[in-house]
GROMACS .gro file of C-alpha atoms in nm:
model
  452
    1MET     CA    1   0.000   0.000   0.000
    2ALA     CA    2   0.125   0.351  -0.082
    3ASN     CA    3   0.071   0.637   0.163
    4VAL     CA    4   0.131   1.011   0.140
    5TYR     CA    5   0.311   1.190   0.424
    6ASP     CA    6   0.373   1.557   0.500
    7ARG     CA    7   0.750   1.588   0.548
    8TRP     CA    8   0.731   1.942   0.678
    9HIS     CA    9   0.497   1.862   0.969
   10LEU     CA   10   0.491   1.600   1.239
   11SER     CA   11   0.239   1.318   1.209
   12ARG     CA   12   0.210   1.276   1.591
   13PRO     CA   13   0.314   1.603   1.756
   14ARG     CA   14   0.363   1.614   2.132
   15LYS     CA   15   0.124   1.811   2.344
   16GLY     CA   16   0.220   2.169   2.405
   17THR     CA   17   0.436   2.207   2.094
   18GLU     CA   18   0.408   2.532   1.899
   19PRO     CA   19   0.192   2.513   1.584
   20CYS     CA   20   0.322   2.608   1.240
   21THR     CA   21   0.285   2.976   1.159
   22GLU     CA   22   0.314   2.929   0.782
   23HIS     CA   23   0.071   2.647   0.711
   24SER     CA   24  -0.265   2.539   0.842
   25SER     CA   25  -0.511   2.255   0.805
   26LYS     CA   26  -0.885   2.222   0.861
   27THR     CA   27  -0.851   1.871   1.007
   28ARG     CA   28  -0.552   1.897   1.242
   29THR     CA   29  -0.300   2.124   1.399
   30LEU     CA   30   0.025   2.139   1.200
   31VAL     CA   31   0.348   2.129   1.395
   32PRO     CA   32   0.672   2.192   1.200
   33SER     CA   33   0.923   1.908   1.174
   34ALA     CA   34   1.301   1.931   1.153
   35ASP     CA   35   1.269   1.918   0.771
   36HIS     CA   36   1.025   2.208   0.753
   37GLY     CA   37   1.090   2.413   0.440
   38LYS     CA   38   1.360   2.174   0.317
   39GLY     CA   39   1.310   2.001  -0.017
   40LYS     CA   40   0.974   1.883  -0.144
   41ARG     CA   41   0.694   1.872   0.110
   42TRP     CA   42   0.495   1.561   0.016
   43GLN     CA   43   0.640   1.209   0.033
   44VAL     CA   44   0.492   0.884  -0.100
   45ARG     CA   45   0.604   0.575   0.092
   46TRP     CA   46   0.544   0.214  -0.005
   47ARG     CA   47   0.694  -0.134   0.002
   48ASP     CA   48   0.788  -0.284  -0.333
   49ALA     CA   49   0.723  -0.640  -0.452
   50ALA     CA   50   1.032  -0.756  -0.260
   51GLY     CA   51   0.911  -0.591   0.065
   52GLU     CA   52   1.173  -0.314   0.056
   53GLN     CA   53   1.075   0.031   0.178
   54GLN     CA   54   1.063   0.289  -0.105
   55LYS     CA   55   0.986   0.661  -0.107
   56GLU     CA   56   0.948   0.948  -0.350
   57ASN     CA   57   0.901   1.321  -0.286
   58PHE     CA   58   0.669   1.570  -0.459
   59ALA     CA   59   0.618   1.945  -0.432
   60LYS     CA   60   0.236   1.933  -0.442
   61ARG     CA   61  -0.017   1.709  -0.270
   62PRO     CA   62  -0.218   1.620  -0.586
   63GLN     CA   63   0.101   1.494  -0.753
   64ALA     CA   64   0.177   1.273  -0.454
   65ASP     CA   65  -0.181   1.139  -0.441
   66THR     CA   66  -0.170   1.050  -0.812
   67ARG     CA   67   0.164   0.874  -0.774
   68ALA     CA   68   0.043   0.679  -0.472
   69ALA     CA   69  -0.267   0.563  -0.658
   70THR     CA   70  -0.057   0.455  -0.958
   71ILE     CA   71   0.185   0.260  -0.740
   72GLU     CA   72  -0.098   0.080  -0.563
   73ALA     CA   73  -0.258  -0.017  -0.893
   74ASP     CA   74   0.073  -0.139  -1.041
   75LEU     CA   75   0.151  -0.345  -0.732
   76ALA     CA   76  -0.193  -0.502  -0.743
   77ARG     CA   77  -0.162  -0.593  -1.113
   78GLY     CA   78   0.200  -0.707  -1.092
   79LEU     CA   79   0.316  -0.422  -1.317
   80TYR     CA   80   0.520  -0.231  -1.063
   81VAL     CA   81   0.854  -0.094  -1.186
   82ASP     CA   82   1.122   0.012  -0.940
   83PRO     CA   83   1.220   0.374  -1.026
   84ALA     CA   84   1.578   0.311  -0.914
   85ALA     CA   85   1.614   0.007  -1.143
   86GLY     CA   86   1.562   0.219  -1.452
   87LYS     CA   87   1.880   0.410  -1.370
   88GLU     CA   88   2.080   0.099  -1.461
   89SER     CA   89   2.278   0.149  -1.780
   90PHE     CA   90   2.170  -0.011  -2.104
   91ARG     CA   91   2.508  -0.183  -2.126
   92ALA     CA   92   2.459  -0.354  -1.789
   93VAL     CA   93   2.118  -0.489  -1.889
   94ALA     CA   94   2.244  -0.593  -2.234
   95GLU     CA   95   2.543  -0.779  -2.093
   96ARG     CA   96   2.316  -0.959  -1.848
   97TRP     CA   97   2.095  -1.066  -2.139
   98ARG     CA   98   2.388  -1.160  -2.364
   99THR     CA   99   2.563  -1.376  -2.108
  100THR     CA  100   2.248  -1.560  -1.997
  101ALA     CA  101   2.070  -1.607  -2.331
  102VAL     CA  102   2.100  -1.948  -2.496
  103HIS     CA  103   2.296  -1.891  -2.818
  104ARG     CA  104   2.486  -2.132  -3.038
  105GLY     CA  105   2.855  -2.056  -3.081
  106GLY     CA  106   2.836  -1.857  -3.403
  107THR     CA  107   2.531  -1.662  -3.292
  108ALA     CA  108   2.690  -1.564  -2.960
  109SER     CA  109   2.985  -1.416  -3.147
  110ARG     CA  110   2.759  -1.220  -3.382
  111VAL     CA  111   2.552  -1.084  -3.092
  112GLU     CA  112   2.862  -0.959  -2.910
  113ARG     CA  113   2.992  -0.793  -3.225
  114ALA     CA  114   2.661  -0.624  -3.309
  115LEU     CA  115   2.623  -0.484  -2.957
  116ARG     CA  116   2.980  -0.360  -2.945
  117LEU     CA  117   2.994  -0.201  -3.290
  118HIS     CA  118   2.642  -0.075  -3.350
  119ILE     CA  119   2.438  -0.048  -3.028
  120TYR     CA  120   2.670   0.038  -2.738
  121PRO     CA  121   2.818   0.351  -2.903
  122THR     CA  122   2.468   0.507  -2.898
  123PHE     CA  123   2.290   0.356  -2.597
  124GLY     CA  124   2.559   0.178  -2.393
  125ASP     CA  125   2.614   0.435  -2.116
  126ARG     CA  126   2.257   0.569  -2.106
  127PRO     CA  127   2.020   0.484  -1.818
  128ILE     CA  128   1.792   0.235  -1.984
  129VAL     CA  129   1.479   0.413  -1.859
  130SER     CA  130   1.585   0.731  -2.043
  131ILE     CA  131   1.584   0.575  -2.392
  132ARG     CA  132   1.283   0.705  -2.586
  133PRO     CA  133   1.115   0.556  -2.896
  134SER     CA  134   1.208   0.863  -3.099
  135GLU     CA  135   1.575   0.800  -3.018
  136VAL     CA  136   1.545   0.436  -3.122
  137GLN     CA  137   1.389   0.546  -3.452
  138ALA     CA  138   1.676   0.793  -3.504
  139TRP     CA  139   1.924   0.511  -3.436
  140VAL     CA  140   1.753   0.294  -3.698
  141LYS     CA  141   1.783   0.573  -3.954
  142ASP     CA  142   2.150   0.624  -3.871
  143ARG     CA  143   2.239   0.254  -3.890
  144SER     CA  144   2.046   0.214  -4.218
  145GLN     CA  145   2.322   0.423  -4.378
  146VAL     CA  146   2.578   0.164  -4.267
  147LEU     CA  147   2.403  -0.174  -4.259
  148ALA     CA  148   2.208  -0.360  -4.524
  149PRO     CA  149   1.834  -0.385  -4.445
  150THR     CA  150   1.850  -0.754  -4.354
  151THR     CA  151   2.155  -0.702  -4.131
  152LEU     CA  152   1.987  -0.403  -3.967
  153ARG     CA  153   1.683  -0.615  -3.887
  154VAL     CA  154   1.900  -0.874  -3.712
  155THR     CA  155   2.087  -0.605  -3.516
  156PHE     CA  156   1.758  -0.437  -3.421
  157SER     CA  157   1.627  -0.772  -3.296
  158TYR     CA  158   1.912  -0.779  -3.041
  159LEU     CA  159   1.811  -0.431  -2.920
  160VAL     CA  160   1.449  -0.547  -2.892
  161SER     CA  161   1.554  -0.854  -2.691
  162VAL     CA  162   1.751  -0.643  -2.443
  163MET     CA  163   1.456  -0.406  -2.392
  164HIS     CA  164   1.216  -0.698  -2.360
  165THR     CA  165   1.439  -0.843  -2.088
  166ALA     CA  166   1.428  -0.509  -1.906
  167VAL     CA  167   1.046  -0.509  -1.923
  168ARG     CA  168   1.026  -0.864  -1.788
  169ASP     CA  169   1.262  -0.773  -1.504
  170ARG     CA  170   1.045  -0.467  -1.423
  171THR     CA  171   1.340  -0.239  -1.496
  172ILE     CA  172   1.131  -0.036  -1.744
  173ALA     CA  173   0.757  -0.023  -1.794
  174ILE     CA  174   0.734  -0.037  -2.175
  175ASN     CA  175   0.960  -0.143  -2.460
  176PRO     CA  176   1.070   0.170  -2.652
  177CYS     CA  177   1.128  -0.048  -2.961
  178ALA     CA  178   0.754  -0.106  -3.006
  179GLY     CA  179   0.618   0.051  -3.322
  180ILE     CA  180   0.960   0.132  -3.470
  181LYS     CA  181   0.962   0.131  -3.850
  182LEU     CA  182   1.248  -0.047  -4.025
  183PRO     CA  183   1.367  -0.005  -4.384
  184GLU     CA  184   1.203  -0.252  -4.619
  185ALA     CA  185   1.428  -0.556  -4.649
  186ARG     CA  186   1.409  -0.693  -5.000
  187ARG     CA  187   1.618  -1.004  -5.030
  188PRO     CA  188   1.805  -0.989  -5.361
  189GLU     CA  189   1.730  -1.277  -5.591
  190ILE     CA  190   1.996  -1.544  -5.582
  191VAL     CA  191   2.171  -1.582  -5.917
  192PRO     CA  192   2.346  -1.922  -5.913
  193LEU     CA  193   2.696  -1.948  -6.050
  194HIS     CA  194   2.726  -2.061  -6.410
  195LYS     CA  195   2.838  -2.424  -6.431
  196ASP     CA  196   3.148  -2.314  -6.624
  197ALA     CA  197   3.237  -2.082  -6.337
  198VAL     CA  198   3.199  -2.371  -6.092
  199HIS     CA  199   3.422  -2.593  -6.304
  200ALA     CA  200   3.677  -2.313  -6.326
  201LEU     CA  201   3.682  -2.271  -5.947
  202ILE     CA  202   3.741  -2.644  -5.898
  203GLU     CA  203   4.029  -2.636  -6.148
  204ALA     CA  204   4.172  -2.320  -5.991
  205ALA     CA  205   4.172  -2.464  -5.638
  206PRO     CA  206   4.509  -2.572  -5.494
  207PRO     CA  207   4.544  -2.954  -5.504
  208ARG     CA  208   4.499  -2.971  -5.124
  209TYR     CA  209   4.155  -2.807  -5.148
  210ARG     CA  210   4.024  -2.927  -5.486
  211ALA     CA  211   3.824  -3.217  -5.339
  212MET     CA  212   3.685  -2.982  -5.074
  213ILE     CA  213   3.546  -2.745  -5.339
  214LEU     CA  214   3.398  -3.039  -5.528
  215LEU     CA  215   3.239  -3.168  -5.207
  216ALA     CA  216   3.085  -2.825  -5.136
  217VAL     CA  217   2.934  -2.822  -5.486
  218ALA     CA  218   2.806  -3.179  -5.453
  219SER     CA  219   2.659  -3.151  -5.102
  220GLY     CA  220   2.554  -2.789  -5.040
  221LEU     CA  221   2.722  -2.788  -4.698
  222ARG     CA  222   2.790  -2.455  -4.532
  223GLN     CA  223   3.152  -2.343  -4.514
  224GLY     CA  224   3.179  -2.412  -4.140
  225GLU     CA  225   3.025  -2.756  -4.191
  226VAL     CA  226   3.283  -2.840  -4.459
  227PHE     CA  227   3.572  -2.713  -4.247
  228GLY     CA  228   3.448  -2.915  -3.948
  229LEU     CA  229   3.427  -3.252  -4.124
  230GLU     CA  230   3.620  -3.539  -3.975
  231VAL     CA  231   3.714  -3.849  -4.173
  232ASP     CA  232   3.446  -4.063  -4.009
  233CYS     CA  233   3.177  -3.817  -4.124
  234VAL     CA  234   3.204  -3.965  -4.474
  235ASP     CA  235   3.058  -4.310  -4.543
  236PHE     CA  236   3.236  -4.420  -4.858
  237LEU     CA  237   3.029  -4.739  -4.899
  238ARG     CA  238   2.691  -4.571  -4.869
  239ARG     CA  239   2.819  -4.260  -5.052
  240GLU     CA  240   2.695  -4.005  -4.802
  241VAL     CA  241   2.829  -3.739  -4.567
  242SER     CA  242   2.696  -3.672  -4.216
  243VAL     CA  243   2.681  -3.323  -4.067
  244ARG     CA  244   2.708  -3.336  -3.689
  245GLN     CA  245   2.928  -3.033  -3.614
  246GLN     CA  246   3.083  -2.723  -3.765
  247LEU     CA  247   3.410  -2.538  -3.722
  248ILE     CA  248   3.349  -2.202  -3.553
  249THR     CA  249   3.604  -1.920  -3.553
  250PRO     CA  250   3.493  -1.655  -3.299
  251ASP     CA  251   3.531  -1.286  -3.379
  252ARG     CA  252   3.816  -1.104  -3.208
  253GLY     CA  253   3.675  -0.963  -2.883
  254PRO     CA  254   3.751  -0.612  -2.755
  255GLU     CA  255   3.969  -0.754  -2.479
  256MET     CA  256   4.201  -0.928  -2.727
  257ALA     CA  257   4.526  -0.775  -2.850
  258PRO     CA  258   4.548  -0.700  -3.225
  259GLU     CA  259   4.805  -0.975  -3.277
  260GLU     CA  260   4.590  -1.237  -3.101
  261THR     CA  261   4.382  -1.476  -3.309
  262PRO     CA  262   4.066  -1.635  -3.166
  263GLU     CA  263   4.100  -2.011  -3.137
  264PRO     CA  264   3.856  -2.209  -3.354
  265TYR     CA  265   3.653  -2.487  -3.198
  266LEU     CA  266   3.407  -2.757  -3.302
  267GLY     CA  267   3.052  -2.653  -3.223
  268GLU     CA  268   2.694  -2.754  -3.286
  269PRO     CA  269   2.551  -2.707  -3.636
  270LYS     CA  270   2.353  -2.389  -3.702
  271THR     CA  271   2.007  -2.535  -3.626
  272HIS     CA  272   1.858  -2.864  -3.508
  273GLU     CA  273   1.767  -2.944  -3.870
  274SER     CA  274   2.129  -2.890  -3.973
  275TYR     CA  275   2.208  -3.232  -3.826
  276ARG     CA  276   2.161  -3.430  -4.145
  277THR     CA  277   2.296  -3.688  -4.387
  278VAL     CA  278   2.349  -3.581  -4.749
  279PRO     CA  279   2.387  -3.834  -5.034
  280LEU     CA  280   2.691  -3.788  -5.257
  281VAL     CA  281   2.750  -3.861  -5.622
  282GLY     CA  282   3.021  -4.110  -5.708
  283LEU     CA  283   3.245  -3.836  -5.849
  284ALA     CA  284   3.260  -3.662  -5.511
  285VAL     CA  285   3.324  -3.986  -5.320
  286ASP     CA  286   3.607  -4.081  -5.556
  287ALA     CA  287   3.758  -3.733  -5.522
  288LEU     CA  288   3.753  -3.760  -5.141
  289ALA     CA  289   3.918  -4.103  -5.152
  290ALA     CA  290   4.192  -3.969  -5.379
  291HIS     CA  291   4.231  -3.665  -5.154
  292LEU     CA  292   4.295  -3.881  -4.847
  293GLN     CA  293   4.556  -4.081  -5.036
  294GLN     CA  294   4.744  -3.766  -5.134
  295PHE     CA  295   4.675  -3.567  -4.814
  296PRO     CA  296   4.619  -3.802  -4.519
  297ALA     CA  297   4.388  -3.681  -4.246
  298ALA     CA  298   4.553  -3.439  -4.005
  299VAL     CA  299   4.523  -3.509  -3.633
  300VAL     CA  300   4.449  -3.174  -3.468
  301ASP     CA  301   4.418  -3.093  -3.098
  302ILE     CA  302   4.099  -2.883  -3.071
  303GLU     CA  303   3.825  -2.790  -2.825
  304ASP     CA  304   3.500  -2.975  -2.881
  305ARG     CA  305   3.185  -2.785  -2.774
  306THR     CA  306   2.932  -2.996  -2.962
  307ASP     CA  307   2.788  -3.080  -2.619
  308PRO     CA  308   2.765  -2.737  -2.449
  309ARG     CA  309   2.734  -2.903  -2.109
  310LYS     CA  310   3.059  -3.098  -2.147
  311PRO     CA  311   3.317  -2.903  -2.350
  312ARG     CA  312   3.646  -3.089  -2.383
  313ARG     CA  313   3.971  -3.092  -2.575
  314ARG     CA  314   4.036  -3.387  -2.799
  315ARG     CA  315   4.230  -3.499  -3.102
  316ALA     CA  316   4.024  -3.486  -3.421
  317ARG     CA  317   4.111  -3.637  -3.760
  318MET     CA  318   4.013  -3.352  -3.988
  319LEU     CA  319   3.923  -3.431  -4.347
  320PHE     CA  320   4.060  -3.097  -4.468
  321SER     CA  321   4.346  -2.905  -4.310
  322THR     CA  322   4.634  -2.669  -4.382
  323GLU     CA  323   4.988  -2.783  -4.453
  324ARG     CA  324   5.104  -2.715  -4.093
  325PRO     CA  325   4.870  -2.911  -4.024
  326ASP     CA  326   4.590  -2.711  -3.865
  327VAL     CA  327   4.218  -2.650  -3.909
  328LEU     CA  328   4.108  -2.409  -4.181
  329LYS     CA  329   4.050  -2.063  -4.037
  330ARG     CA  330   3.803  -1.821  -4.191
  331ALA     CA  331   4.045  -1.529  -4.237
  332ASN     CA  332   4.319  -1.742  -4.394
  333TRP     CA  333   4.073  -1.915  -4.624
  334ALA     CA  334   3.954  -1.578  -4.756
  335HIS     CA  335   4.300  -1.523  -4.908
  336VAL     CA  336   4.302  -1.871  -5.065
  337TRP     CA  337   3.957  -1.813  -5.214
  338ALA     CA  338   4.057  -1.474  -5.355
  339ARG     CA  339   4.348  -1.630  -5.543
  340MET     CA  340   4.121  -1.912  -5.666
  341GLU     CA  341   3.866  -1.661  -5.792
  342GLU     CA  342   4.137  -1.464  -5.974
  343ARG     CA  343   4.279  -1.774  -6.146
  344ALA     CA  344   3.930  -1.898  -6.235
  345ASN     CA  345   3.840  -1.568  -6.404
  346VAL     CA  346   4.165  -1.569  -6.600
  347ALA     CA  347   4.084  -1.918  -6.730
  348LEU     CA  348   3.725  -1.819  -6.807
  349GLY     CA  349   3.848  -1.512  -6.995
  350LYS     CA  350   4.080  -1.724  -7.210
  351ALA     CA  351   3.801  -1.973  -7.280
  352TYR     CA  352   3.568  -1.692  -7.389
  353ALA     CA  353   3.834  -1.540  -7.616
  354GLU     CA  354   3.887  -1.877  -7.785
  355ALA     CA  355   3.513  -1.939  -7.822
  356TYR     CA  356   3.460  -1.591  -7.965
  357ALA     CA  357   3.741  -1.634  -8.217
  358ALA     CA  358   3.596  -1.967  -8.326
  359TRP     CA  359   3.253  -1.808  -8.366
  360VAL     CA  360   3.399  -1.532  -8.585
  361GLN     CA  361   3.585  -1.790  -8.790
  362ARG     CA  362   3.254  -1.974  -8.852
  363GLY     CA  363   3.110  -1.657  -9.002
  364ARG     CA  364   2.931  -1.526  -8.691
  365PRO     CA  365   2.623  -1.751  -8.716
  366GLU     CA  366   2.319  -1.583  -8.562
  367GLY     CA  367   2.217  -1.703  -8.219
  368GLU     CA  368   2.549  -1.878  -8.152
  369GLU     CA  369   2.755  -1.588  -8.019
  370PRO     CA  370   2.924  -1.703  -7.696
  371ALA     CA  371   2.854  -1.510  -7.375
  372PRO     CA  372   3.129  -1.424  -7.129
  373VAL     CA  373   3.124  -1.615  -6.800
  374ARG     CA  374   3.303  -1.516  -6.481
  375VAL     CA  375   3.299  -1.566  -6.107
  376PRO     CA  376   3.126  -1.250  -5.980
  377ASP     CA  377   3.297  -1.018  -5.735
  378GLY     CA  378   3.209  -1.099  -5.376
  379ALA     CA  379   3.145  -1.466  -5.445
  380SER     CA  380   3.223  -1.713  -5.168
  381MET     CA  381   3.180  -2.078  -5.080
  382HIS     CA  382   2.818  -1.998  -4.999
  383ASP     CA  383   2.762  -1.950  -5.372
  384LEU     CA  384   2.854  -2.316  -5.418
  385ARG     CA  385   2.571  -2.394  -5.175
  386HIS     CA  386   2.335  -2.185  -5.390
  387PHE     CA  387   2.455  -2.373  -5.700
  388TYR     CA  388   2.376  -2.706  -5.531
  389ALA     CA  389   2.028  -2.583  -5.436
  390SER     CA  390   1.961  -2.461  -5.791
  391ALA     CA  391   2.062  -2.803  -5.928
  392LEU     CA  392   1.810  -2.977  -5.700
  393ILE     CA  393   1.537  -2.730  -5.794
  394LYS     CA  394   1.611  -2.755  -6.166
  395ASN     CA  395   1.563  -3.130  -6.140
  396ARG     CA  396   1.219  -3.085  -5.979
  397GLU     CA  397   1.307  -3.175  -5.620
  398SER     CA  398   1.036  -3.074  -5.372
  399VAL     CA  399   1.067  -2.785  -5.129
  400LYS     CA  400   1.084  -3.031  -4.839
  401THR     CA  401   1.369  -3.224  -4.998
  402VAL     CA  402   1.570  -2.910  -5.069
  403GLN     CA  403   1.509  -2.793  -4.712
  404ARG     CA  404   1.637  -3.121  -4.567
  405ARG     CA  405   1.943  -3.129  -4.789
  406LEU     CA  406   2.039  -2.771  -4.701
  407GLY     CA  407   1.957  -2.806  -4.332
  408HIS     CA  408   1.717  -2.510  -4.319
  409SER     CA  409   1.508  -2.494  -4.002
  410LYS     CA  410   1.182  -2.435  -4.194
  411PRO     CA  411   1.058  -2.481  -4.554
  412SER     CA  412   0.959  -2.114  -4.554
  413ILE     CA  413   1.328  -2.019  -4.535
  414THR     CA  414   1.401  -2.232  -4.840
  415LEU     CA  415   1.115  -2.073  -5.030
  416ASP     CA  416   1.212  -1.724  -4.920
  417ILE     CA  417   1.561  -1.769  -5.067
  418TYR     CA  418   1.497  -1.984  -5.374
  419THR     CA  419   1.131  -1.947  -5.472
  420HIS     CA  420   1.225  -1.762  -5.794
  421LEU     CA  421   1.427  -2.064  -5.910
  422TRP     CA  422   1.136  -2.307  -5.911
  423PRO     CA  423   0.994  -2.356  -6.262
  424ASP     CA  424   0.697  -2.137  -6.346
  425ASP     CA  425   0.557  -2.287  -6.665
  426GLU     CA  426   0.215  -2.169  -6.788
  427ASP     CA  427   0.165  -2.476  -7.007
  428THR     CA  428   0.231  -2.702  -6.710
  429THR     CA  429  -0.026  -2.507  -6.508
  430ARG     CA  430  -0.286  -2.540  -6.783
  431ALA     CA  431  -0.220  -2.913  -6.814
  432ALA     CA  432  -0.258  -2.959  -6.439
  433VAL     CA  433  -0.594  -2.779  -6.430
  434GLU     CA  434  -0.722  -2.957  -6.741
  435ALA     CA  435  -0.632  -3.291  -6.589
  436VAL     CA  436  -0.870  -3.213  -6.303
  437LEU     CA  437  -1.150  -3.052  -6.498
  438GLY     CA  438  -1.129  -3.254  -6.816
  439ASP     CA  439  -1.435  -3.470  -6.736
  440VAL     CA  440  -1.653  -3.185  -6.607
  441PRO     CA  441  -1.936  -3.120  -6.857
  442ALA     CA  442  -1.942  -2.781  -7.020
  443LEU     CA  443  -2.178  -2.533  -6.852
  444CYS     CA  444  -2.246  -2.346  -7.176
  445PRO     CA  445  -2.219  -2.423  -7.547
  446PRO     CA  446  -1.882  -2.349  -7.711
  447VAL     CA  447  -1.845  -2.004  -7.861
  448LYS     CA  448  -1.729  -1.984  -8.218
  449ILE     CA  449  -1.461  -1.720  -8.259
  450VAL     CA  450  -1.478  -1.540  -8.591
  451SER     CA  451  -1.172  -1.353  -8.701
  452ARG     CA  452  -1.219  -1.016  -8.867
   0.00000   0.00000   0.00000
């Protein structure tokens, strides 16, 4: 219960004390207290949900009465928010959320990076209760100049989660992220690599990694899943590869020195559905067998966090490794890929020049002019995954099958990314409808169309 007290006058004055000469009351005699004339006169006192005594001062009685009524109502409905809790900094609340939320290894690293680079510079040192919706909207506008719409949506979701945690903990009353408008996120249509570009990348790969590129094309595995494969993940008799882990390279944290490199570890796959078995074509299986003959599996001492409750160090026989030997690290692989892409484009350029010269020599027959093919700038191993998906779709695999092969958590994700690749044939549509309605009698006589 919240009660209002007069700080300037005693609640139970002793008999014979002098009354106040400045203030009066119709219901009682006012006797000045030791705080008379100091600070705000009216004080609201109450006990919070934890039973702790709280108080708040006001200059006028109506303000105190209103506040007392509000506190009583909030306590009764379980919506009470401690005014002192809102003074906690946004960074403190965010770190409490980040360190207690259940994230997989790669996600935890991305959350820390997004908070540090994009959210803390604006809101980190602010009392969380002081952050207004208009300021959140201004932050969205500012970050939209730096981040792509889809990336901004992910970063904004972290901000929303922190604020939602503060609401649940009764640190703030409402989430200032509610009603915020985000830039429209239009996912660009995936344009799969040309098959000649894929062949060129395989040929341009160093011998140590050629089978790995072929495997990525033939299985659609994510880069981390390929890097995390051990020898026993491949069943050569059944011609299939099992995904049960991925290699995760954490981002460099703010506490790390510039020369320090985060240590990779084996972690859980991206989603529950990412645990899967993918069939392989004979060409890929043969390439892996030849690879192991030329480059035997490297035994690497690495931390295994595939069971988050029991992390441990162990020796793993990695299918693909560096010459040292060591696991493949993301930053180092980027340099290898860049050189592969450069060599592949040189080969593709030569092939186009030869094809063009041959076309000219044949007299430039119409409709046979060769088109240049190249590996586009910014391509990565993920484009090999897109190529694999496009091959399945082109051969009329169902959405569910493509989802299972790629390890997407939901079919809607598969459709959202690749729906434009599924065949859209009007004649096929007509045939499907006619097959259903073919035996339905005509409802009206046929109309004879007369040409004019």
